[in-house]
mmCIF file of C-alpha atoms and ligand atoms in Angstrom:
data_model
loop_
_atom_site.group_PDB
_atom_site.id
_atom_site.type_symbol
_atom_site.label_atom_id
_atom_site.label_comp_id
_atom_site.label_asym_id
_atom_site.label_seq_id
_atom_site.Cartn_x
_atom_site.Cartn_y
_atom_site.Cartn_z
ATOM 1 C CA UNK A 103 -4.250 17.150 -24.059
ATOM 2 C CA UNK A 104 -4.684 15.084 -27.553
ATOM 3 C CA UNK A 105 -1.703 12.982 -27.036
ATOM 4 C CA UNK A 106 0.218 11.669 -24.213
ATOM 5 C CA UNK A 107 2.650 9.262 -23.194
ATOM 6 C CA UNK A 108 1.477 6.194 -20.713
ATOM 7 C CA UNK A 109 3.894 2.797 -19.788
ATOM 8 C CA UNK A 110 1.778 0.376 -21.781
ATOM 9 C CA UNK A 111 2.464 -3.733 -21.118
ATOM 10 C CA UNK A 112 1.312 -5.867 -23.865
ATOM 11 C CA UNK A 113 1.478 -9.793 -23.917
ATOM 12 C CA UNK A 114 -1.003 -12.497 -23.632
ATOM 13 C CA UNK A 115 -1.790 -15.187 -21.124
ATOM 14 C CA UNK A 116 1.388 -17.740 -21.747
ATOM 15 C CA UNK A 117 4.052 -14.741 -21.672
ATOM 16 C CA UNK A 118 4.801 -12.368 -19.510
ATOM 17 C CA UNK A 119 4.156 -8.891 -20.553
ATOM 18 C CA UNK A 120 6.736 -6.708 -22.659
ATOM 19 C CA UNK A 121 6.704 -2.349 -21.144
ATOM 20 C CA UNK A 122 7.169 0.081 -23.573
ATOM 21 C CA UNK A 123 6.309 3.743 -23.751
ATOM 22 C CA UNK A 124 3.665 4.832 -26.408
ATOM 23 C CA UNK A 125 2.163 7.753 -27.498
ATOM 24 C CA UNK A 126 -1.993 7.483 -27.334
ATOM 25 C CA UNK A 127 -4.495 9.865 -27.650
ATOM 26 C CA UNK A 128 -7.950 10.320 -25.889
ATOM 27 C CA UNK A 129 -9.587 7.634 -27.864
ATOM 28 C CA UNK A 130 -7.028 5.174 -26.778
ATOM 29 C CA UNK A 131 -8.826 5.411 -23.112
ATOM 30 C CA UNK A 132 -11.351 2.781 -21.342
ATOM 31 C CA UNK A 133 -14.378 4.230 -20.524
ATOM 32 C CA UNK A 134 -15.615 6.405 -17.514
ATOM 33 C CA UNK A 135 -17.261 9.867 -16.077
ATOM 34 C CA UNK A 136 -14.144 11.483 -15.134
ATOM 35 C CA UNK A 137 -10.566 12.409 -17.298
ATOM 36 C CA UNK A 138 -7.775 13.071 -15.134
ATOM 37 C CA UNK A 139 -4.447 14.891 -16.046
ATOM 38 C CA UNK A 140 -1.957 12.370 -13.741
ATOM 39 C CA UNK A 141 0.164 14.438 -12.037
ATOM 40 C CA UNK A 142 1.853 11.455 -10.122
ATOM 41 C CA UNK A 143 1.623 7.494 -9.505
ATOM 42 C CA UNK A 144 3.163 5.241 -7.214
ATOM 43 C CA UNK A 145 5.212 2.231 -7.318
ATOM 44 C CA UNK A 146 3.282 -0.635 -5.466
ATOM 45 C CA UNK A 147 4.034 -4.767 -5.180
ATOM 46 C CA UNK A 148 1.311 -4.887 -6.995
ATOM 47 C CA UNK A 149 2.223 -3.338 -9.349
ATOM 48 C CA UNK A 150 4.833 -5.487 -9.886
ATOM 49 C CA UNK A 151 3.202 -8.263 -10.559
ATOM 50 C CA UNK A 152 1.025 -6.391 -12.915
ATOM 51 C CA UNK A 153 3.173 -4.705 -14.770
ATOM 52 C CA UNK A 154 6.047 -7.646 -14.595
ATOM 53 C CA UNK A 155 4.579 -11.071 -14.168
ATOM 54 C CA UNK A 156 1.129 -9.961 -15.623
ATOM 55 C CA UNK A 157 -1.022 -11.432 -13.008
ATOM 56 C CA UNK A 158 -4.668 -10.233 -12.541
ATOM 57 C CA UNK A 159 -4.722 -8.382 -16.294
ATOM 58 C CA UNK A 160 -7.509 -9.881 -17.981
ATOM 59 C CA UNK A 161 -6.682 -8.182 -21.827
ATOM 60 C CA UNK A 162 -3.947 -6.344 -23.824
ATOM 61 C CA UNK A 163 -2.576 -3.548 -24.094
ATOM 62 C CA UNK A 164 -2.910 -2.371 -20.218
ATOM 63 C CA UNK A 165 -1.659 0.299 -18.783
ATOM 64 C CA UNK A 166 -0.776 -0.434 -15.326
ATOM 65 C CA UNK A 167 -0.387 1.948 -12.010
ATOM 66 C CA UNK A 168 -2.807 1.071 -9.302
ATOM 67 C CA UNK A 169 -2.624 4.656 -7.843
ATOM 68 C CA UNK A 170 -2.966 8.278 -9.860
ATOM 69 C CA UNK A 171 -2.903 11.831 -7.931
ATOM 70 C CA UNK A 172 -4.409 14.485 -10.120
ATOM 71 C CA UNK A 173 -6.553 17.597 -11.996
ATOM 72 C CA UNK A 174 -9.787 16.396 -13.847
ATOM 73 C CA UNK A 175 -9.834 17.654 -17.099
ATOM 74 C CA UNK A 176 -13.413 16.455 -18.296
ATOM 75 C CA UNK A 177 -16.662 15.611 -16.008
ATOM 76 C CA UNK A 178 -19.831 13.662 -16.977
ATOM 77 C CA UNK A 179 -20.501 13.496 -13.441
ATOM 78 C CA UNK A 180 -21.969 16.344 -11.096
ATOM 79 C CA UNK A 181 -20.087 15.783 -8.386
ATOM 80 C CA UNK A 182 -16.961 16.989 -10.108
ATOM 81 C CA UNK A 183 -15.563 19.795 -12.654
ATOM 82 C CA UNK A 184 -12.420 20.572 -14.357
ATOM 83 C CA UNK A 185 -9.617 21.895 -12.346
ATOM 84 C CA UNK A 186 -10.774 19.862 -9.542
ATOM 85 C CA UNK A 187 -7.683 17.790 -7.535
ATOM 86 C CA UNK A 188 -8.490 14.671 -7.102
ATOM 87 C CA UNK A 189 -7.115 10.920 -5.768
ATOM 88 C CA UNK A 190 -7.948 7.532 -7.626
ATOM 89 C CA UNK A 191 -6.959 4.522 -5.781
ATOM 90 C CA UNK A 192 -8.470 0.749 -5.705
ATOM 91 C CA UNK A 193 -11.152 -0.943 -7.561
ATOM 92 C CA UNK A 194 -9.981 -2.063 -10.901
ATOM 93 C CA UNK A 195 -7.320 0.592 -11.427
ATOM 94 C CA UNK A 196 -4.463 -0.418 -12.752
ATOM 95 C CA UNK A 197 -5.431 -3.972 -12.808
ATOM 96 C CA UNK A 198 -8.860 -4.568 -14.999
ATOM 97 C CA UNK A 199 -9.078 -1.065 -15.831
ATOM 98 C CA UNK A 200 -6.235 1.550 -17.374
ATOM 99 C CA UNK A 201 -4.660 3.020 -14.320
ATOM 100 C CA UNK A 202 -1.847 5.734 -13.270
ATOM 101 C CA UNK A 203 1.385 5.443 -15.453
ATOM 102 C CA UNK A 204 0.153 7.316 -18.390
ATOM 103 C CA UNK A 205 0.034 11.629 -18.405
ATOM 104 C CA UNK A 206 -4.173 10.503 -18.702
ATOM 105 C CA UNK A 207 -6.407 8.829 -17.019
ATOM 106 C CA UNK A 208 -9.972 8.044 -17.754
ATOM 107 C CA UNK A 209 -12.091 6.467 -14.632
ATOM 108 C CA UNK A 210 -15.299 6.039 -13.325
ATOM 109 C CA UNK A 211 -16.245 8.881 -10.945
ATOM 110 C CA UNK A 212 -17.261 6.261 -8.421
ATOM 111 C CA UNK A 213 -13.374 5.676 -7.690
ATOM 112 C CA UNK A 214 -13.079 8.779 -7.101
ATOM 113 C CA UNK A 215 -11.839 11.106 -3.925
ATOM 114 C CA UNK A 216 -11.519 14.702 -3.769
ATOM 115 C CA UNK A 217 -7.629 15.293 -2.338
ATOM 116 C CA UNK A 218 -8.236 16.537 1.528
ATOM 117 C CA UNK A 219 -7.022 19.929 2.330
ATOM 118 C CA UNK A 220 -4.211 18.755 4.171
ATOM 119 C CA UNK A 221 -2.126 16.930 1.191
ATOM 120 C CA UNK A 222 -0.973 17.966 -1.983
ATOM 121 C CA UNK A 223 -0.998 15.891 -5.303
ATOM 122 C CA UNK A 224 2.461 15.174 -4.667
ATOM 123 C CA UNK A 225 1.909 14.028 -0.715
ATOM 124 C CA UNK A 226 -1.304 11.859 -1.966
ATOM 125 C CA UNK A 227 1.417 9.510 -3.809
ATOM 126 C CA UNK A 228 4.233 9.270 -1.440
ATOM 127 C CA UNK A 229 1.151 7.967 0.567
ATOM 128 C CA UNK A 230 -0.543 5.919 -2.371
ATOM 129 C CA UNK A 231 -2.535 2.306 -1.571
ATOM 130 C CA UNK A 232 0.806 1.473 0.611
ATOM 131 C CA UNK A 233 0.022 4.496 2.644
ATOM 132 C CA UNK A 234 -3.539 4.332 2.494
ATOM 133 C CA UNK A 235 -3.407 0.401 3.736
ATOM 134 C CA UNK A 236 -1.152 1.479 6.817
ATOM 135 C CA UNK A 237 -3.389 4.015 7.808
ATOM 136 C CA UNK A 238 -6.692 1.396 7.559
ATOM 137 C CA UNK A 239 -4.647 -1.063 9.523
ATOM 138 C CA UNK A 240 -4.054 1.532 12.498
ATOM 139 C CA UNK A 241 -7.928 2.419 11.705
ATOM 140 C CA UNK A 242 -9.147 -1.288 12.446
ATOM 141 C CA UNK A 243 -6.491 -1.687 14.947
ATOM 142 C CA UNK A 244 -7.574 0.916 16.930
ATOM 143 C CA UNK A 245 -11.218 0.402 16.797
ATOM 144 C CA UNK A 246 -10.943 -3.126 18.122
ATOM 145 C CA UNK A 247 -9.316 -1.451 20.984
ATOM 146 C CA UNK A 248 -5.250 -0.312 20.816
ATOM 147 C CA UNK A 249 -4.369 2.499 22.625
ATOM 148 C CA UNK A 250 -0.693 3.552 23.202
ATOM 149 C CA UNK A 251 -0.901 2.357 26.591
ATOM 150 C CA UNK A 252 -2.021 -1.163 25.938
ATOM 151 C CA UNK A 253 2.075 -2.163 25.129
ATOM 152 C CA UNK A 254 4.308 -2.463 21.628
ATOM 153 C CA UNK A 255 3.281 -2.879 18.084
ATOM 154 C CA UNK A 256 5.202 -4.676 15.970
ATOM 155 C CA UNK A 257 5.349 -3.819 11.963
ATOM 156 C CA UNK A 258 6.686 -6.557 9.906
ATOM 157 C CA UNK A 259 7.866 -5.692 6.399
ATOM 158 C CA UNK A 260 9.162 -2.358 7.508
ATOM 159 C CA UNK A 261 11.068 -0.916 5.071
ATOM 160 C CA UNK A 262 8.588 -1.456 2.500
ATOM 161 C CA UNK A 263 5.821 0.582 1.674
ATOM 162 C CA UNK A 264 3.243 -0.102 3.643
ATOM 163 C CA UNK A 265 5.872 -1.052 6.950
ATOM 164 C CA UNK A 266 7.111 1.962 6.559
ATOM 165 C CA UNK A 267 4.361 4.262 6.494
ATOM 166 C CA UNK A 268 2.844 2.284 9.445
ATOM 167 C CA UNK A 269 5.886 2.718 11.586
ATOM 168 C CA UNK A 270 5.555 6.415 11.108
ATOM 169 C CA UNK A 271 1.932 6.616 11.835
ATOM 170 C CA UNK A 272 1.853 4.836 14.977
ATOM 171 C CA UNK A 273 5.149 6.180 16.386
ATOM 172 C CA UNK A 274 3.768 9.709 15.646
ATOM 173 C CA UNK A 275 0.486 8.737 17.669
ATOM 174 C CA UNK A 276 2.682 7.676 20.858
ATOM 175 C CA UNK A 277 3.304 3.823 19.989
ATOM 176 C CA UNK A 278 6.280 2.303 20.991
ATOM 177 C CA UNK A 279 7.337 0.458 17.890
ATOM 178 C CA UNK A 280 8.802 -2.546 16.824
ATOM 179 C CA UNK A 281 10.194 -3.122 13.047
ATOM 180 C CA UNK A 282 11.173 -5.845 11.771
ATOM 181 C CA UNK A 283 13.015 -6.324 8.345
ATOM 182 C CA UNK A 284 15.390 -8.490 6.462
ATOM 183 C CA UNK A 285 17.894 -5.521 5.888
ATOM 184 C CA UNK A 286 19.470 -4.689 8.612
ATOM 185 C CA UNK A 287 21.173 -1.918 7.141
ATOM 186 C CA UNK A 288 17.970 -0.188 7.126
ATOM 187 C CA UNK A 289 18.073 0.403 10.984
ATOM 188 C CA UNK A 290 18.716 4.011 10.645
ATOM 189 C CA UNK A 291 15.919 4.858 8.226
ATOM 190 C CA UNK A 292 13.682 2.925 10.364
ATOM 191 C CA UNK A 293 14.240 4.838 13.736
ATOM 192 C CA UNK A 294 14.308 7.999 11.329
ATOM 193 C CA UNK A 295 10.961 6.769 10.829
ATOM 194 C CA UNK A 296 10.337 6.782 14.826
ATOM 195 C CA UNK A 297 10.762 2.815 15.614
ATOM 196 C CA UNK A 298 12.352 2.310 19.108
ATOM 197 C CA UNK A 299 13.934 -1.182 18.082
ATOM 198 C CA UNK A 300 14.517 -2.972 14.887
ATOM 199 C CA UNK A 301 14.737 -6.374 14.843
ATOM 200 C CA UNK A 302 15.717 -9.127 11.910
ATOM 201 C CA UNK A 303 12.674 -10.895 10.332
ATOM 202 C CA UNK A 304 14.305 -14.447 11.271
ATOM 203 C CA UNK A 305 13.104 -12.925 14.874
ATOM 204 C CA UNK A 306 9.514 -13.429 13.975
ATOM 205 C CA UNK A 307 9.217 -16.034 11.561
ATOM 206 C CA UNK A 308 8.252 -19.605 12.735
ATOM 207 C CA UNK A 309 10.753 -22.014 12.196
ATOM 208 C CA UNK A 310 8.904 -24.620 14.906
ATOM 209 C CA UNK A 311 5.094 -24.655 15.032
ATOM 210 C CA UNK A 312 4.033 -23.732 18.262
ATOM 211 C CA UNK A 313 0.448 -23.015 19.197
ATOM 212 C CA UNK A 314 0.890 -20.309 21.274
ATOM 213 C CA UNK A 315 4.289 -18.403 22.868
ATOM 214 C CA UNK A 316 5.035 -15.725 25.227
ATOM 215 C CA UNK A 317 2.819 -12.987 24.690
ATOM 216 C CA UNK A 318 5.249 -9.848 23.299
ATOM 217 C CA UNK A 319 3.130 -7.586 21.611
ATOM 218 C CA UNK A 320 -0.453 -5.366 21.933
ATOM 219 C CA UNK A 321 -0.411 -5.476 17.966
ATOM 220 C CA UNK A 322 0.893 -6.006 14.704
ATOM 221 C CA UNK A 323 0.883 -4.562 11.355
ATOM 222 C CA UNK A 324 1.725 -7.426 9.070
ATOM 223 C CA UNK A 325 1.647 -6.708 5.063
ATOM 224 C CA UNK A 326 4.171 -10.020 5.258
ATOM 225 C CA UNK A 327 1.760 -13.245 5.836
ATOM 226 C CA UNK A 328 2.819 -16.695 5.623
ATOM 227 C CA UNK A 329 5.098 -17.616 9.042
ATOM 228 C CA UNK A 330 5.996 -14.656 10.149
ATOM 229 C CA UNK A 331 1.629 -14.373 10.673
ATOM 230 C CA UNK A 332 1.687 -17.648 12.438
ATOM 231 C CA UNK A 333 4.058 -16.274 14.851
ATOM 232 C CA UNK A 334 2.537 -13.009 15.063
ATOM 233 C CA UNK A 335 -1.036 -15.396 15.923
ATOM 234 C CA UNK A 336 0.998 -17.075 18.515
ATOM 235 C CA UNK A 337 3.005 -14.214 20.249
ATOM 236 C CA UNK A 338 -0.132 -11.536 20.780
ATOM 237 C CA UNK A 339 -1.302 -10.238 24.160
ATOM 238 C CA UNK A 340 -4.434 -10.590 25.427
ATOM 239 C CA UNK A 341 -7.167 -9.250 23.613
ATOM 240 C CA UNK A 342 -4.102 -8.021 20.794
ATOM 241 C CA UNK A 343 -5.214 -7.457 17.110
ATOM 242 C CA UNK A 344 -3.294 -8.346 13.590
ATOM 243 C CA UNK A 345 -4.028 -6.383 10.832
ATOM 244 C CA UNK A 346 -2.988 -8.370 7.694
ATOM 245 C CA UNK A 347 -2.785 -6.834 4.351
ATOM 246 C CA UNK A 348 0.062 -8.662 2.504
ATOM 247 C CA UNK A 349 1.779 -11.946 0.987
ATOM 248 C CA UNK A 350 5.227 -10.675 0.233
ATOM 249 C CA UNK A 351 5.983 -13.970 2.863
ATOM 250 C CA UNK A 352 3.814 -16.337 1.842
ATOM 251 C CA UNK A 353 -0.137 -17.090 1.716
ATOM 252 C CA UNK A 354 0.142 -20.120 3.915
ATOM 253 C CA UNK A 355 -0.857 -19.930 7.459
ATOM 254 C CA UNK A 356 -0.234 -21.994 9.862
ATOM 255 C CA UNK A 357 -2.022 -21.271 13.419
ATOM 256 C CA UNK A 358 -4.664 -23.058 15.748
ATOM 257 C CA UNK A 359 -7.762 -21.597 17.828
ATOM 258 C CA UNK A 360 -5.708 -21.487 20.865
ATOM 259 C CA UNK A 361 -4.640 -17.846 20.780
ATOM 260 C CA UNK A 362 -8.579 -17.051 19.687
ATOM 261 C CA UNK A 363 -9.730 -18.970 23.140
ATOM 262 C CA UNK A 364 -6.936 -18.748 25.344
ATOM 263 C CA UNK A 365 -6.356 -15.068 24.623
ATOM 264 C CA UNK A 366 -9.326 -13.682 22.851
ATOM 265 C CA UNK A 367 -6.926 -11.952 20.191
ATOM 266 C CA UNK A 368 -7.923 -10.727 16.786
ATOM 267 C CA UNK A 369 -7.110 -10.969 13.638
ATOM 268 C CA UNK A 370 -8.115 -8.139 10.962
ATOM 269 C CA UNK A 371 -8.538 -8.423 7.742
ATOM 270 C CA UNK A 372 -7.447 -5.732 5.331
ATOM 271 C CA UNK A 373 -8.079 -4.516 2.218
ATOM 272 C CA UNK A 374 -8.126 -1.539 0.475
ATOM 273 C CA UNK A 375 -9.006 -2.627 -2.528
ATOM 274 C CA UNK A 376 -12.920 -2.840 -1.997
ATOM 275 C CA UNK A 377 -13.119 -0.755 0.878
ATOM 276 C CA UNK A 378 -16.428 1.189 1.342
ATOM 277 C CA UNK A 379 -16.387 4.896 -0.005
ATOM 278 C CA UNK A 380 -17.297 6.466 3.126
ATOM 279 C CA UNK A 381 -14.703 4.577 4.761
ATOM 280 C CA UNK A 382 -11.670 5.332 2.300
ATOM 281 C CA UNK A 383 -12.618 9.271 2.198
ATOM 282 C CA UNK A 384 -12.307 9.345 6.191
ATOM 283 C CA UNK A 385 -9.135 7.617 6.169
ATOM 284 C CA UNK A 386 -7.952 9.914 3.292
ATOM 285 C CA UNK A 387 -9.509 12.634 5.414
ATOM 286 C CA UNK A 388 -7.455 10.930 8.611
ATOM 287 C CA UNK A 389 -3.964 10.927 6.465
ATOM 288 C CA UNK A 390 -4.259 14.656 6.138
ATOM 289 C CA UNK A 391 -4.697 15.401 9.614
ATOM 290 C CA UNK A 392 -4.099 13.638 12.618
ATOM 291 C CA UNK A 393 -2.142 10.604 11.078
ATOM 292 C CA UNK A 394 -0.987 12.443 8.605
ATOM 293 C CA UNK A 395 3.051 10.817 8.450
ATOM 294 C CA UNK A 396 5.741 13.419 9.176
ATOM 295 C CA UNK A 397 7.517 11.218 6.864
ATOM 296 C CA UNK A 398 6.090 13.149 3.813
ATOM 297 C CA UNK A 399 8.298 16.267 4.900
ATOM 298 C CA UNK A 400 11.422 15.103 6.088
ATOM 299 C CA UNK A 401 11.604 11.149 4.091
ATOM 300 C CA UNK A 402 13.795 11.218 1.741
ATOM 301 C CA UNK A 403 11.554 9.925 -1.331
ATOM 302 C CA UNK A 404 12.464 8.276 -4.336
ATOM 303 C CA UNK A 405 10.921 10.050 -7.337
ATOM 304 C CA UNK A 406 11.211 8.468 -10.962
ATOM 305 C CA UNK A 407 9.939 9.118 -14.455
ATOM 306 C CA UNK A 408 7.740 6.621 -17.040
ATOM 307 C CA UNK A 409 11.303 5.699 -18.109
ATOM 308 C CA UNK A 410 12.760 4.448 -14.944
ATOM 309 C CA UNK A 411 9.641 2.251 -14.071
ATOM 310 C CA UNK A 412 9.903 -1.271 -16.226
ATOM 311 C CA UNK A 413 13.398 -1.635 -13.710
ATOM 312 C CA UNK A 414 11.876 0.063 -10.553
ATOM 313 C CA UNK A 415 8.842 -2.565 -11.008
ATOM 314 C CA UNK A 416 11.152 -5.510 -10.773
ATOM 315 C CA UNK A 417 12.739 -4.563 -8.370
ATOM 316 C CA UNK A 418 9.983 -4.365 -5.929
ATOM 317 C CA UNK A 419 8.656 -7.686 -6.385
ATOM 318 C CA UNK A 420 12.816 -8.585 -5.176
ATOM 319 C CA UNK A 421 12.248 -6.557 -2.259
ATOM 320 C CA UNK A 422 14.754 -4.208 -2.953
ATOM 321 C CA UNK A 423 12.454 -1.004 -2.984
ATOM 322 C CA UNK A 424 13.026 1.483 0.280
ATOM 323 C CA UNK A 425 9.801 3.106 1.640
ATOM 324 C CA UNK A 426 7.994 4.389 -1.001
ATOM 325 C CA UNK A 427 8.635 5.375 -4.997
ATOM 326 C CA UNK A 428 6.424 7.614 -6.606
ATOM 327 C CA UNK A 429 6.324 8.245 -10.531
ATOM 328 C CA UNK A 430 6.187 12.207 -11.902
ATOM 329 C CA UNK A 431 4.049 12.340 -14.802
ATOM 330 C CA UNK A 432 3.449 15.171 -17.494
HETATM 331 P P1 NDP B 596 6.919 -3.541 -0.569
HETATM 332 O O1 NDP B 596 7.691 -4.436 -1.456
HETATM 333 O O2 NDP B 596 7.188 -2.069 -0.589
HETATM 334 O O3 NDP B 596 7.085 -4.034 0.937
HETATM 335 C C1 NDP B 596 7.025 -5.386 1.281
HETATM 336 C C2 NDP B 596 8.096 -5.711 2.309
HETATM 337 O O4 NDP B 596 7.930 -7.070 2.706
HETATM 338 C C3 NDP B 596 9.508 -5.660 1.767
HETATM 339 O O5 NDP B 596 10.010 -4.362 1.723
HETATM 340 C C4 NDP B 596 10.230 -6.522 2.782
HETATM 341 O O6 NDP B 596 10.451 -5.745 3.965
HETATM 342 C C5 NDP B 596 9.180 -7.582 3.128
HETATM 343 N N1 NDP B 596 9.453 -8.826 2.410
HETATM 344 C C6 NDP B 596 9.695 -8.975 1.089
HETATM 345 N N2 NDP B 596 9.915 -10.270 0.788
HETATM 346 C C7 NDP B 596 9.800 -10.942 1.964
HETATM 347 C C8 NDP B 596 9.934 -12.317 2.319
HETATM 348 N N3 NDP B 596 10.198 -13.251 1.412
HETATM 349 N N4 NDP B 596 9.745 -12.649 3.619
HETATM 350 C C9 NDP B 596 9.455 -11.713 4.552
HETATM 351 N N5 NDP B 596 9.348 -10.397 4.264
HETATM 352 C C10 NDP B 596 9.510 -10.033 2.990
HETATM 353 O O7 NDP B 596 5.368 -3.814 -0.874
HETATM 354 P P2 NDP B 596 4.056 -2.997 -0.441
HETATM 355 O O8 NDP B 596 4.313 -2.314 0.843
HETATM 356 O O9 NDP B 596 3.564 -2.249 -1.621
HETATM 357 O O10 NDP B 596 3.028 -4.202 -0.211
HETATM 358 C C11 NDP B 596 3.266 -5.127 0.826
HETATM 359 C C12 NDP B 596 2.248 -6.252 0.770
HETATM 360 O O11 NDP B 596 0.967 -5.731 1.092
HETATM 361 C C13 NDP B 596 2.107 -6.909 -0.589
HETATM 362 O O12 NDP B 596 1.845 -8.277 -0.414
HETATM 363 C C14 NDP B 596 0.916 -6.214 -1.187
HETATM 364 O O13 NDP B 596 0.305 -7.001 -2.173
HETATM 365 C C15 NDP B 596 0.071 -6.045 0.038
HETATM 366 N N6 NDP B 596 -0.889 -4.964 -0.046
HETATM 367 C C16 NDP B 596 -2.178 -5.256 0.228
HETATM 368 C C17 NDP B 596 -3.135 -4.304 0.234
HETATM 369 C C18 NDP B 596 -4.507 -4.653 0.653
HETATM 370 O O14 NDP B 596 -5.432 -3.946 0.323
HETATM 371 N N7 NDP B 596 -4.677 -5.734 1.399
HETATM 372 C C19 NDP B 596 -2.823 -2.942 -0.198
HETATM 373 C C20 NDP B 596 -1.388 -2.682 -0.367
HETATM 374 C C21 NDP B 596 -0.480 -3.697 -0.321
HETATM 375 P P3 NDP B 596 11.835 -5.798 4.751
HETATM 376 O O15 NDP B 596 12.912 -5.718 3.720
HETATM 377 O O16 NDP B 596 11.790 -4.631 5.676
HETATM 378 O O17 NDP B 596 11.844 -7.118 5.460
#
């Protein structure tokens, strides 16, 4: 493949970036072990404010796409060969580095996963870093000790990427699931999804500060931050976990050591982005078999070209996007 088209955003640090489809050719590549031939991307928040607000780029032109799905072309690396299928998430991609909105890819084979058995190229996306950080949250939440038994989970941010995929996980592994989200009309997609109530997002967001409340739930998935966190903090069992992995609500939290001493809860940090290898291949590994989301065969998914992403990008950092978006490339 000599040339190919990628969605490249060029700008500089006082304006925000300008997308526009180009034609490059090999040369036109950062560095790295391993060439992929992108089969598909994914549409992340992220990648939003990559790709629209330009935060985190550090030069121009970038090519953004924090997630790529695909067949490696070229290998300087043992480990793999062309024709291989293979998953790049994390690290720089898509951020410091050229990532997944372009028909190639050129990365460094540390980054790299083999695609498990149990997915296709196709399946890795609708999954993507959204998917990926739902199914590390359930990880950590279930290692610091949730069980089904233990009582609800709530998922905040529901029909977003990461809620979503969450609220299929855990209602496939027996949860009973609470989702909350700011559109309503999204009920039926969420109990599609296997949530046994949906709640507004006014339900959990602090509007008084209050140390600690009437304990509701045995966990939380929480890709939202900022007061709907504090409540979460404050409205935990005994012994409960949060899992936090997002800021679409806000960095600021407000919360106080009570529910840490008075009810020994937990709260879990997140983040896919520098996750350890071994780590992110067993999740991978997990998300092809037993929490593999029975979303990826009946979901409806919304699948878009190069073209369609400058508008799809905005409107994810508006919250407008439903579950998850992936990009067909090639
Ligand atoms: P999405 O936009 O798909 O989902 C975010 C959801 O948050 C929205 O769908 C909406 O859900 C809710 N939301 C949006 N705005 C607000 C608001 N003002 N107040 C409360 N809720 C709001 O994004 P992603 O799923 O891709 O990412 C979610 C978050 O997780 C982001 O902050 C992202 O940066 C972070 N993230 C972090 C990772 C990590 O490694 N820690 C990895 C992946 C993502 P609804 O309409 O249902 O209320």
């Amino acid at each position: 493949m000599d040339n190919f088209r990628a969605l490249v955003a060029d700008g500089n640090e006082t304006e925000k970036p300008k997308l526009a489809i180009r034609n490059l050719t090999a040369a036109d590549l950062p560095e790295g072990e391993v060439t992929v031939q992108v089969a598909y991307s994914s549409v992340n928040y992220k990648d939003g404010l990559v790709g629209i607000l330009g935060r985190m780029v550090q030069s121009y032109p970038h090519i953004p796409g924090i997630d790529l799905s695909g067949t490696v072309t070229e290998s300087s690396d043992p480990r793999y060969k062309p024709g291989d299928q293979v998953i790049v998430t994390s690290y720089g991609l898509g951020v410091t580095h050229d990532g997944g909105y372009s028909e190639l890819a050129r990365v460094p084979a540390s980054w790299v996963v083999p695609l498990p058995e149990g997915l296709t190229l196709r399946e890795a996306m609708i999954l993507g870093t959204a998917g990926f950080t739902a199914a590390l949250s359930v990880q950590r939440l279930e290692d610091n000790g949730l069980a089904p038994e233990k009582g609800p989970v709530v998922v905040a941010g529901a029909s977003g990427g990461v809620g979503s995929v969450a609220v299929n996980i855990l209602a496939k592994r027996g949860y009973e699931v609470t989702a909350s989200t700011g559109r309503m009309n999204e009920e039926a997609y969420l109990k599609e999804l296997g949530a046994a109530r949906v709640i507004h997002r006014d339900e959990l967001t602090e509007t008084e500060r209050k140390p600690i409340r009437r304990p509701l739930w045995a966990a939380a998935v929480d890709p939202v931050g900022g007061k709907t966190l504090s409540y979460l903090l404050s409205t935990l069992q005994y012994g409960g976990s949060v899992a936090t992995s997002g800021l679409t609500g806000g960095i600021e939290v407000e919360t106080s050591v009570y529910p840490f001493i008075l009810r020994g809860v937990n709260w879990l940090g997140i983040d896919s982005v520098e996750c350890p290898m071994e780590l992110r291949r067993k999740v991978w590994e997990r998300l092809s078999t037993d929490l593999k989301p029975t979303m990826l065969s009946t979901a409806i998914v919304n699948e878009i070209s190069l073209e369609q992403l400058p508008g799809e990008l905005a409107r994810i950092l508006q919250g407008q996007v439903r579950g998850r978006t992936i990009v067909k490339l090639g």
